[in-house]
Amino acid sequence: MKKTNGFYSESFKLRVVLEVLSGSITKEGARLRYRIGGNSTILEWMRSYAAQKSCTFGDPLTLTPERMTDCSDKLALEERIRALEAELEYLRLKSRAYEILVDIAKRDFNLDLKKKHGAKQLANSKRSTPR
């Protein structure tokens, strides 16, 4: 069997775990159906979700569809928050890099790249009519 990439979304992991816990499929059946590498990967997912306090599974026979959606929605939202926080951190770093670039241009090349808020446009521009 071809080895697959080991990165799965939290919502996908939860969906697979809930399918196995509900009894609709076995761990091995889910591993083969979704082409999940590793013989104990799903078992590890089950253990990690069972350890989380935010999503209690309880008895697999009492697992209801409403309970599955609530838990998967919460995990999907938490995953979205993590992605947005990572993007925010990236944009902060990018902004800081631009600030450093402007400072270096000012210091080394005597270029003032910052916008002048009080500056006015020239009255005699080459292109007087808009295209």
mmCIF file of N, CA and C in Angstrom:
data_model
loop_
_atom_site.group_PDB
_atom_site.id
_atom_site.type_symbol
_atom_site.label_atom_id
_atom_site.label_comp_id
_atom_site.label_asym_id
_atom_site.label_seq_id
_atom_site.Cartn_x
_atom_site.Cartn_y
_atom_site.Cartn_z
ATOM 1 N N MET A 1 0.844 -1.179 0.000
ATOM 2 C CA MET A 1 0.000 0.000 0.000
ATOM 3 C C MET A 1 0.886 1.237 0.000
ATOM 4 N N LYS A 2 0.498 2.217 -0.765
ATOM 5 C CA LYS A 2 1.266 3.451 -0.881
ATOM 6 C C LYS A 2 1.131 4.261 0.404
ATOM 7 N N LYS A 3 2.245 4.775 0.876
ATOM 8 C CA LYS A 3 2.228 5.590 2.078
ATOM 9 C C LYS A 3 1.651 6.961 1.740
ATOM 10 N N THR A 4 0.731 7.440 2.574
ATOM 11 C CA THR A 4 0.085 8.727 2.310
ATOM 12 C C THR A 4 0.667 9.794 3.216
ATOM 13 N N ASN A 5 0.329 11.021 2.907
ATOM 14 C CA ASN A 5 0.753 12.159 3.701
ATOM 15 C C ASN A 5 0.105 12.065 5.084
ATOM 16 N N GLY A 6 0.820 12.343 6.127
ATOM 17 C CA GLY A 6 0.326 12.192 7.484
ATOM 18 C C GLY A 6 -0.406 13.395 8.026
ATOM 19 N N PHE A 7 -0.819 14.320 7.187
ATOM 20 C CA PHE A 7 -1.496 15.508 7.666
ATOM 21 C C PHE A 7 -2.984 15.420 7.336
ATOM 22 N N TYR A 8 -3.800 15.362 8.383
ATOM 23 C CA TYR A 8 -5.243 15.285 8.216
ATOM 24 C C TYR A 8 -5.868 16.406 9.036
ATOM 25 N N SER A 9 -6.956 16.967 8.540
ATOM 26 C CA SER A 9 -7.618 18.043 9.272
ATOM 27 C C SER A 9 -8.303 17.468 10.506
ATOM 28 N N GLU A 10 -8.519 18.342 11.478
ATOM 29 C CA GLU A 10 -9.171 17.913 12.712
ATOM 30 C C GLU A 10 -10.592 17.433 12.441
ATOM 31 N N SER A 11 -11.295 18.090 11.533
ATOM 32 C CA SER A 11 -12.666 17.678 11.239
ATOM 33 C C SER A 11 -12.690 16.298 10.591
ATOM 34 N N PHE A 12 -11.704 16.013 9.729
ATOM 35 C CA PHE A 12 -11.629 14.694 9.106
ATOM 36 C C PHE A 12 -11.341 13.632 10.156
ATOM 37 N N LYS A 13 -10.390 13.909 11.049
ATOM 38 C CA LYS A 13 -10.057 12.948 12.101
ATOM 39 C C LYS A 13 -11.278 12.651 12.957
ATOM 40 N N LEU A 14 -11.982 13.707 13.344
ATOM 41 C CA LEU A 14 -13.153 13.525 14.191
ATOM 42 C C LEU A 14 -14.230 12.727 13.478
ATOM 43 N N ARG A 15 -14.435 13.000 12.202
ATOM 44 C CA ARG A 15 -15.448 12.267 11.443
ATOM 45 C C ARG A 15 -15.118 10.781 11.403
ATOM 46 N N VAL A 16 -13.851 10.447 11.171
ATOM 47 C CA VAL A 16 -13.439 9.044 11.122
ATOM 48 C C VAL A 16 -13.626 8.394 12.485
ATOM 49 N N VAL A 17 -13.212 9.082 13.545
ATOM 50 C CA VAL A 17 -13.346 8.534 14.897
ATOM 51 C C VAL A 17 -14.812 8.300 15.232
ATOM 52 N N LEU A 18 -15.671 9.246 14.889
ATOM 53 C CA LEU A 18 -17.093 9.088 15.190
ATOM 54 C C LEU A 18 -17.715 7.946 14.398
ATOM 55 N N GLU A 19 -17.278 7.749 13.170
ATOM 56 C CA GLU A 19 -17.776 6.613 12.386
ATOM 57 C C GLU A 19 -17.386 5.302 13.041
ATOM 58 N N VAL A 20 -16.152 5.220 13.503
ATOM 59 C CA VAL A 20 -15.687 3.988 14.149
ATOM 60 C C VAL A 20 -16.424 3.772 15.458
ATOM 61 N N LEU A 21 -16.591 4.830 16.259
ATOM 62 C CA LEU A 21 -17.273 4.693 17.544
ATOM 63 C C LEU A 21 -18.750 4.360 17.387
ATOM 64 N N SER A 22 -19.362 4.834 16.331
ATOM 65 C CA SER A 22 -20.783 4.538 16.131
ATOM 66 C C SER A 22 -20.999 3.101 15.683
ATOM 67 N N GLY A 23 -19.934 2.435 15.254
ATOM 68 C CA GLY A 23 -20.041 1.036 14.854
ATOM 69 C C GLY A 23 -20.369 0.846 13.391
ATOM 70 N N SER A 24 -20.438 1.912 12.625
ATOM 71 C CA SER A 24 -20.773 1.773 11.209
ATOM 72 C C SER A 24 -19.607 1.227 10.396
ATOM 73 N N ILE A 25 -18.399 1.296 10.957
ATOM 74 C CA ILE A 25 -17.215 0.805 10.257
ATOM 75 C C ILE A 25 -16.162 0.436 11.304
ATOM 76 N N THR A 26 -15.301 -0.499 10.961
ATOM 77 C CA THR A 26 -14.222 -0.868 11.869
ATOM 78 C C THR A 26 -13.032 0.063 11.657
ATOM 79 N N LYS A 27 -12.087 0.006 12.595
ATOM 80 C CA LYS A 27 -10.884 0.835 12.446
ATOM 81 C C LYS A 27 -10.135 0.469 11.168
ATOM 82 N N GLU A 28 -10.002 -0.820 10.918
ATOM 83 C CA GLU A 28 -9.289 -1.267 9.721
ATOM 84 C C GLU A 28 -10.056 -0.879 8.460
ATOM 85 N N GLY A 29 -11.383 -0.992 8.509
ATOM 86 C CA GLY A 29 -12.199 -0.603 7.360
ATOM 87 C C GLY A 29 -12.068 0.882 7.055
ATOM 88 N N ALA A 30 -12.053 1.707 8.098
ATOM 89 C CA ALA A 30 -11.894 3.152 7.910
ATOM 90 C C ALA A 30 -10.502 3.470 7.377
ATOM 91 N N ARG A 31 -9.507 2.754 7.871
ATOM 92 C CA ARG A 31 -8.132 2.987 7.416
ATOM 93 C C ARG A 31 -7.999 2.689 5.927
ATOM 94 N N LEU A 32 -8.634 1.613 5.492
ATOM 95 C CA LEU A 32 -8.565 1.250 4.080
ATOM 96 C C LEU A 32 -9.427 2.170 3.217
ATOM 97 N N ARG A 33 -10.620 2.508 3.698
ATOM 98 C CA ARG A 33 -11.527 3.351 2.916
ATOM 99 C C ARG A 33 -10.934 4.735 2.671
ATOM 100 N N TYR A 34 -10.356 5.326 3.720
ATOM 101 C CA TYR A 34 -9.838 6.691 3.605
ATOM 102 C C TYR A 34 -8.335 6.743 3.321
ATOM 103 N N ARG A 35 -7.736 5.580 3.090
ATOM 104 C CA ARG A 35 -6.298 5.473 2.781
ATOM 105 C C ARG A 35 -5.433 6.167 3.828
ATOM 106 N N ILE A 36 -5.677 5.806 5.072
ATOM 107 C CA ILE A 36 -4.936 6.371 6.190
ATOM 108 C C ILE A 36 -3.740 5.472 6.464
ATOM 109 N N GLY A 37 -2.558 6.047 6.458
ATOM 110 C CA GLY A 37 -1.348 5.274 6.699
ATOM 111 C C GLY A 37 -1.182 4.944 8.172
ATOM 112 N N GLY A 38 -0.536 3.841 8.453
ATOM 113 C CA GLY A 38 -0.259 3.454 9.838
ATOM 114 C C GLY A 38 -1.375 2.614 10.415
ATOM 115 N N ASN A 39 -0.995 1.530 11.060
ATOM 116 C CA ASN A 39 -2.002 0.625 11.615
ATOM 117 C C ASN A 39 -2.664 1.178 12.871
ATOM 118 N N SER A 40 -1.983 2.052 13.590
ATOM 119 C CA SER A 40 -2.543 2.546 14.848
ATOM 120 C C SER A 40 -2.923 4.025 14.793
ATOM 121 N N THR A 41 -2.961 4.600 13.619
ATOM 122 C CA THR A 41 -3.260 6.032 13.496
ATOM 123 C C THR A 41 -4.645 6.361 14.032
ATOM 124 N N ILE A 42 -5.643 5.598 13.623
ATOM 125 C CA ILE A 42 -7.016 5.870 14.070
ATOM 126 C C ILE A 42 -7.133 5.641 15.570
ATOM 127 N N LEU A 43 -6.457 4.625 16.082
ATOM 128 C CA LEU A 43 -6.464 4.374 17.520
ATOM 129 C C LEU A 43 -5.877 5.564 18.275
ATOM 130 N N GLU A 44 -4.809 6.135 17.753
ATOM 131 C CA GLU A 44 -4.214 7.323 18.382
ATOM 132 C C GLU A 44 -5.184 8.500 18.348
ATOM 133 N N TRP A 45 -5.882 8.663 17.232
ATOM 134 C CA TRP A 45 -6.880 9.733 17.147
ATOM 135 C C TRP A 45 -7.968 9.516 18.184
ATOM 136 N N MET A 46 -8.424 8.280 18.319
ATOM 137 C CA MET A 46 -9.481 7.972 19.286
ATOM 138 C C MET A 46 -9.011 8.294 20.700
ATOM 139 N N ARG A 47 -7.788 7.947 21.018
ATOM 140 C CA ARG A 47 -7.255 8.234 22.355
ATOM 141 C C ARG A 47 -7.131 9.737 22.587
ATOM 142 N N SER A 48 -6.682 10.466 21.581
ATOM 143 C CA SER A 48 -6.516 11.910 21.767
ATOM 144 C C SER A 48 -7.866 12.605 21.934
ATOM 145 N N TYR A 49 -8.879 12.185 21.196
ATOM 146 C CA TYR A 49 -10.199 12.796 21.344
ATOM 147 C C TYR A 49 -10.862 12.379 22.645
ATOM 148 N N ALA A 50 -10.594 11.156 23.096
ATOM 149 C CA ALA A 50 -11.160 10.714 24.366
ATOM 150 C C ALA A 50 -10.540 11.494 25.521
ATOM 151 N N ALA A 51 -9.294 11.928 25.365
ATOM 152 C CA ALA A 51 -8.610 12.674 26.420
ATOM 153 C C ALA A 51 -9.074 14.125 26.489
ATOM 154 N N GLN A 52 -9.656 14.631 25.428
ATOM 155 C CA GLN A 52 -10.110 16.029 25.417
ATOM 156 C C GLN A 52 -11.368 16.170 26.261
ATOM 157 N N LYS A 53 -11.389 17.196 27.069
ATOM 158 C CA LYS A 53 -12.558 17.448 27.914
ATOM 159 C C LYS A 53 -13.687 18.118 27.138
ATOM 160 N N SER A 54 -13.338 18.819 26.066
ATOM 161 C CA SER A 54 -14.343 19.588 25.328
ATOM 162 C C SER A 54 -15.284 18.704 24.528
ATOM 163 N N CYS A 55 -14.898 17.477 24.295
ATOM 164 C CA CYS A 55 -15.701 16.611 23.442
ATOM 165 C C CYS A 55 -15.745 15.226 24.062
ATOM 166 N N THR A 56 -16.727 14.951 24.887
ATOM 167 C CA THR A 56 -16.823 13.673 25.565
ATOM 168 C C THR A 56 -17.677 12.743 24.725
ATOM 169 N N PHE A 57 -17.158 11.567 24.485
ATOM 170 C CA PHE A 57 -17.883 10.629 23.643
ATOM 171 C C PHE A 57 -18.830 9.756 24.454
ATOM 172 N N GLY A 58 -18.421 9.338 25.619
ATOM 173 C CA GLY A 58 -19.265 8.471 26.421
ATOM 174 C C GLY A 58 -19.419 7.115 25.775
ATOM 175 N N ASP A 59 -20.602 6.546 25.918
ATOM 176 C CA ASP A 59 -20.889 5.239 25.347
ATOM 177 C C ASP A 59 -21.118 5.391 23.849
ATOM 178 N N PRO A 60 -20.395 4.633 23.015
ATOM 179 C CA PRO A 60 -20.566 4.787 21.570
ATOM 180 C C PRO A 60 -21.978 4.480 21.092
ATOM 181 N N LEU A 61 -22.713 3.689 21.836
ATOM 182 C CA LEU A 61 -24.069 3.352 21.412
ATOM 183 C C LEU A 61 -25.026 4.518 21.608
ATOM 184 N N THR A 62 -24.705 5.439 22.512
ATOM 185 C CA THR A 62 -25.579 6.592 22.750
ATOM 186 C C THR A 62 -25.154 7.808 21.935
ATOM 187 N N LEU A 63 -24.279 7.619 20.998
ATOM 188 C CA LEU A 63 -23.799 8.711 20.160
ATOM 189 C C LEU A 63 -24.896 9.110 19.176
ATOM 190 N N THR A 64 -25.346 10.349 19.266
ATOM 191 C CA THR A 64 -26.424 10.812 18.400
ATOM 192 C C THR A 64 -25.858 11.708 17.307
ATOM 193 N N PRO A 65 -26.576 11.855 16.201
ATOM 194 C CA PRO A 65 -26.094 12.742 15.132
ATOM 195 C C PRO A 65 -25.941 14.189 15.590
ATOM 196 N N GLU A 66 -26.831 14.655 16.476
ATOM 197 C CA GLU A 66 -26.729 16.033 16.967
ATOM 198 C C GLU A 66 -25.427 16.222 17.732
ATOM 199 N N ARG A 67 -25.103 15.226 18.540
ATOM 200 C CA ARG A 67 -23.887 15.291 19.336
ATOM 201 C C ARG A 67 -22.652 15.265 18.432
ATOM 202 N N MET A 68 -22.708 14.486 17.371
ATOM 203 C CA MET A 68 -21.583 14.409 16.441
ATOM 204 C C MET A 68 -21.379 15.751 15.746
ATOM 205 N N THR A 69 -22.472 16.403 15.319
ATOM 206 C CA THR A 69 -22.325 17.678 14.610
ATOM 207 C C THR A 69 -21.849 18.768 15.545
ATOM 208 N N ASP A 70 -22.356 18.805 16.775
ATOM 209 C CA ASP A 70 -21.907 19.820 17.722
ATOM 210 C C ASP A 70 -20.407 19.723 17.950
ATOM 211 N N CYS A 71 -19.944 18.515 18.152
ATOM 212 C CA CYS A 71 -18.529 18.304 18.431
ATOM 213 C C CYS A 71 -17.678 18.612 17.197
ATOM 214 N N SER A 72 -18.119 18.172 16.035
ATOM 215 C CA SER A 72 -17.332 18.419 14.824
ATOM 216 C C SER A 72 -17.358 19.902 14.457
ATOM 217 N N ASP A 73 -18.496 20.576 14.696
ATOM 218 C CA ASP A 73 -18.555 22.019 14.443
ATOM 219 C C ASP A 73 -17.583 22.767 15.344
ATOM 220 N N LYS A 74 -17.552 22.373 16.607
ATOM 221 C CA LYS A 74 -16.659 23.043 17.547
ATOM 222 C C LYS A 74 -15.205 22.830 17.143
ATOM 223 N N LEU A 75 -14.867 21.615 16.768
ATOM 224 C CA LEU A 75 -13.490 21.341 16.356
ATOM 225 C C LEU A 75 -13.147 22.059 15.054
ATOM 226 N N ALA A 76 -14.097 22.140 14.136
ATOM 227 C CA ALA A 76 -13.855 22.856 12.882
ATOM 228 C C ALA A 76 -13.634 24.347 13.156
ATOM 229 N N LEU A 77 -14.417 24.903 14.077
ATOM 230 C CA LEU A 77 -14.246 26.314 14.425
ATOM 231 C C LEU A 77 -12.908 26.557 15.117
ATOM 232 N N GLU A 78 -12.524 25.632 16.003
ATOM 233 C CA GLU A 78 -11.229 25.774 16.671
ATOM 234 C C GLU A 78 -10.091 25.687 15.659
ATOM 235 N N GLU A 79 -10.228 24.808 14.679
ATOM 236 C CA GLU A 79 -9.213 24.695 13.628
ATOM 237 C C GLU A 79 -9.152 25.983 12.810
ATOM 238 N N ARG A 80 -10.303 26.566 12.517
ATOM 239 C CA ARG A 80 -10.363 27.824 11.764
ATOM 240 C C ARG A 80 -9.701 28.959 12.552
ATOM 241 N N ILE A 81 -9.940 28.983 13.859
ATOM 242 C CA ILE A 81 -9.323 30.006 14.709
ATOM 243 C C ILE A 81 -7.808 29.872 14.678
ATOM 244 N N ARG A 82 -7.315 28.635 14.785
ATOM 245 C CA ARG A 82 -5.865 28.419 14.737
ATOM 246 C C ARG A 82 -5.285 28.884 13.402
ATOM 247 N N ALA A 83 -5.987 28.603 12.316
ATOM 248 C CA ALA A 83 -5.503 29.019 10.996
ATOM 249 C C ALA A 83 -5.483 30.541 10.884
ATOM 250 N N LEU A 84 -6.526 31.196 11.385
ATOM 251 C CA LEU A 84 -6.579 32.656 11.328
ATOM 252 C C LEU A 84 -5.511 33.291 12.212
ATOM 253 N N GLU A 85 -5.257 32.690 13.379
ATOM 254 C CA GLU A 85 -4.203 33.212 14.250
ATOM 255 C C GLU A 85 -2.838 33.085 13.584
ATOM 256 N N ALA A 86 -2.609 31.979 12.896
ATOM 257 C CA ALA A 86 -1.337 31.792 12.190
ATOM 258 C C ALA A 86 -1.202 32.815 11.066
ATOM 259 N N GLU A 87 -2.293 33.065 10.348
ATOM 260 C CA GLU A 87 -2.265 34.059 9.270
ATOM 261 C C GLU A 87 -2.021 35.463 9.824
ATOM 262 N N LEU A 88 -2.647 35.766 10.963
ATOM 263 C CA LEU A 88 -2.439 37.065 11.604
ATOM 264 C C LEU A 88 -0.978 37.242 12.005
ATOM 265 N N GLU A 89 -0.382 36.213 12.573
ATOM 266 C CA GLU A 89 1.026 36.287 12.957
ATOM 267 C C GLU A 89 1.911 36.517 11.736
ATOM 268 N N TYR A 90 1.604 35.833 10.628
ATOM 269 C CA TYR A 90 2.357 36.016 9.388
ATOM 270 C C TYR A 90 2.243 37.462 8.900
ATOM 271 N N LEU A 91 1.036 38.011 8.920
ATOM 272 C CA LEU A 91 0.840 39.384 8.448
ATOM 273 C C LEU A 91 1.529 40.398 9.359
ATOM 274 N N ARG A 92 1.573 40.122 10.648
ATOM 275 C CA ARG A 92 2.300 41.009 11.561
ATOM 276 C C ARG A 92 3.790 41.007 11.240
ATOM 277 N N LEU A 93 4.329 39.813 10.989
ATOM 278 C CA LEU A 93 5.747 39.717 10.629
ATOM 279 C C LEU A 93 6.026 40.431 9.310
ATOM 280 N N LYS A 94 5.112 40.287 8.357
ATOM 281 C CA LYS A 94 5.271 40.940 7.056
ATOM 282 C C LYS A 94 5.246 42.461 7.223
ATOM 283 N N SER A 95 4.337 42.953 8.040
ATOM 284 C CA SER A 95 4.245 44.387 8.294
ATOM 285 C C SER A 95 5.525 44.900 8.948
ATOM 286 N N ARG A 96 6.031 44.154 9.893
ATOM 287 C CA ARG A 96 7.277 44.546 10.567
ATOM 288 C C ARG A 96 8.445 44.559 9.577
ATOM 289 N N ALA A 97 8.469 43.592 8.654
ATOM 290 C CA ALA A 97 9.529 43.546 7.640
ATOM 291 C C ALA A 97 9.474 44.786 6.752
ATOM 292 N N TYR A 98 8.263 45.227 6.374
ATOM 293 C CA TYR A 98 8.134 46.440 5.561
ATOM 294 C C TYR A 98 8.610 47.672 6.334
ATOM 295 N N GLU A 99 8.291 47.728 7.621
ATOM 296 C CA GLU A 99 8.753 48.854 8.434
ATOM 297 C C GLU A 99 10.278 48.904 8.476
ATOM 298 N N ILE A 100 10.896 47.743 8.638
ATOM 299 C CA ILE A 100 12.359 47.676 8.666
ATOM 300 C C ILE A 100 12.931 48.085 7.313
ATOM 301 N N LEU A 101 12.282 47.652 6.234
ATOM 302 C CA LEU A 101 12.725 48.014 4.888
ATOM 303 C C LEU A 101 12.698 49.525 4.687
ATOM 304 N N VAL A 102 11.641 50.174 5.131
ATOM 305 C CA VAL A 102 11.523 51.628 5.003
ATOM 306 C C VAL A 102 12.597 52.319 5.841
ATOM 307 N N ASP A 103 12.840 51.814 7.048
ATOM 308 C CA ASP A 103 13.873 52.404 7.906
ATOM 309 C C ASP A 103 15.258 52.276 7.280
ATOM 310 N N ILE A 104 15.558 51.123 6.698
ATOM 311 C CA ILE A 104 16.862 50.913 6.053
ATOM 312 C C ILE A 104 17.010 51.823 4.834
ATOM 313 N N ALA A 105 15.934 51.965 4.042
ATOM 314 C CA ALA A 105 15.985 52.852 2.872
ATOM 315 C C ALA A 105 16.233 54.290 3.301
ATOM 316 N N LYS A 106 15.631 54.704 4.389
ATOM 317 C CA LYS A 106 15.824 56.064 4.901
ATOM 318 C C LYS A 106 17.254 56.251 5.389
ATOM 319 N N ARG A 107 17.750 55.277 6.162
ATOM 320 C CA ARG A 107 19.074 55.396 6.769
ATOM 321 C C ARG A 107 20.204 55.272 5.741
ATOM 322 N N ASP A 108 20.154 54.246 4.901
ATOM 323 C CA ASP A 108 21.274 53.963 4.001
ATOM 324 C C ASP A 108 21.228 54.747 2.691
ATOM 325 N N PHE A 109 20.042 54.988 2.163
ATOM 326 C CA PHE A 109 19.928 55.615 0.845
ATOM 327 C C PHE A 109 19.290 56.999 0.890
ATOM 328 N N ASN A 110 18.959 57.458 2.073
ATOM 329 C CA ASN A 110 18.345 58.758 2.275
ATOM 330 C C ASN A 110 17.057 58.903 1.452
ATOM 331 N N LEU A 111 16.284 57.832 1.398
ATOM 332 C CA LEU A 111 14.990 57.835 0.707
ATOM 333 C C LEU A 111 13.881 57.892 1.746
ATOM 334 N N ASP A 112 12.939 58.783 1.539
ATOM 335 C CA ASP A 112 11.803 58.857 2.443
ATOM 336 C C ASP A 112 10.617 58.185 1.760
ATOM 337 N N LEU A 113 10.332 56.958 2.159
ATOM 338 C CA LEU A 113 9.269 56.192 1.509
ATOM 339 C C LEU A 113 7.927 56.303 2.221
ATOM 340 N N LYS A 114 7.906 56.948 3.377
ATOM 341 C CA LYS A 114 6.650 57.065 4.107
ATOM 342 C C LYS A 114 5.743 58.083 3.434
ATOM 343 N N LYS A 115 4.454 57.819 3.503
ATOM 344 C CA LYS A 115 3.469 58.691 2.876
ATOM 345 C C LYS A 115 3.388 60.008 3.644
ATOM 346 N N LYS A 116 3.356 61.084 2.904
ATOM 347 C CA LYS A 116 3.213 62.399 3.508
ATOM 348 C C LYS A 116 1.723 62.747 3.494
ATOM 349 N N HIS A 117 1.154 62.856 4.664
ATOM 350 C CA HIS A 117 -0.291 63.048 4.762
ATOM 351 C C HIS A 117 -0.749 64.432 4.322
ATOM 352 N N GLY A 118 0.098 65.443 4.431
ATOM 353 C CA GLY A 118 -0.299 66.789 4.074
ATOM 354 C C GLY A 118 0.021 67.169 2.640
ATOM 355 N N ALA A 119 0.601 66.286 1.866
ATOM 356 C CA ALA A 119 1.020 66.606 0.501
ATOM 357 C C ALA A 119 -0.194 66.761 -0.406
ATOM 358 N N LYS A 120 -0.066 67.707 -1.366
ATOM 359 C CA LYS A 120 -1.154 67.928 -2.314
ATOM 360 C C LYS A 120 -0.710 67.489 -3.692
ATOM 361 N N GLN A 121 -1.678 67.141 -4.534
ATOM 362 C CA GLN A 121 -1.362 66.721 -5.892
ATOM 363 C C GLN A 121 -1.004 67.931 -6.740
ATOM 364 N N LEU A 122 -0.213 67.679 -7.762
ATOM 365 C CA LEU A 122 0.155 68.746 -8.685
ATOM 366 C C LEU A 122 -1.047 69.136 -9.539
ATOM 367 N N ALA A 123 -1.204 70.431 -9.776
ATOM 368 C CA ALA A 123 -2.327 70.904 -10.582
ATOM 369 C C ALA A 123 -2.081 70.648 -12.059
ATOM 370 N N ASN A 124 -0.848 70.765 -12.521
ATOM 371 C CA ASN A 124 -0.517 70.579 -13.931
ATOM 372 C C ASN A 124 0.068 69.185 -14.138
ATOM 373 N N SER A 125 -0.782 68.235 -14.255
ATOM 374 C CA SER A 125 -0.271 66.887 -14.513
ATOM 375 C C SER A 125 -0.263 66.639 -16.012
ATOM 376 N N LYS A 126 0.529 65.704 -16.459
ATOM 377 C CA LYS A 126 0.645 65.408 -17.887
ATOM 378 C C LYS A 126 -0.661 64.861 -18.445
ATOM 379 N N ARG A 127 -1.360 64.120 -17.663
ATOM 380 C CA ARG A 127 -2.609 63.520 -18.119
ATOM 381 C C ARG A 127 -3.749 64.244 -17.407
ATOM 382 N N SER A 128 -4.361 65.163 -18.095
ATOM 383 C CA SER A 128 -5.393 65.980 -17.465
ATOM 384 C C SER A 128 -6.773 65.347 -17.552
ATOM 385 N N THR A 129 -6.989 64.493 -18.543
ATOM 386 C CA THR A 129 -8.294 63.857 -18.678
ATOM 387 C C THR A 129 -8.163 62.381 -18.331
ATOM 388 N N PRO A 130 -9.144 61.862 -17.623
ATOM 389 C CA PRO A 130 -9.080 60.434 -17.288
ATOM 390 C C PRO A 130 -9.328 59.577 -18.519
ATOM 391 N N ARG A 131 -8.776 58.410 -18.511
ATOM 392 C CA ARG A 131 -8.937 57.487 -19.644
ATOM 393 C C ARG A 131 -10.280 56.838 -19.654
#
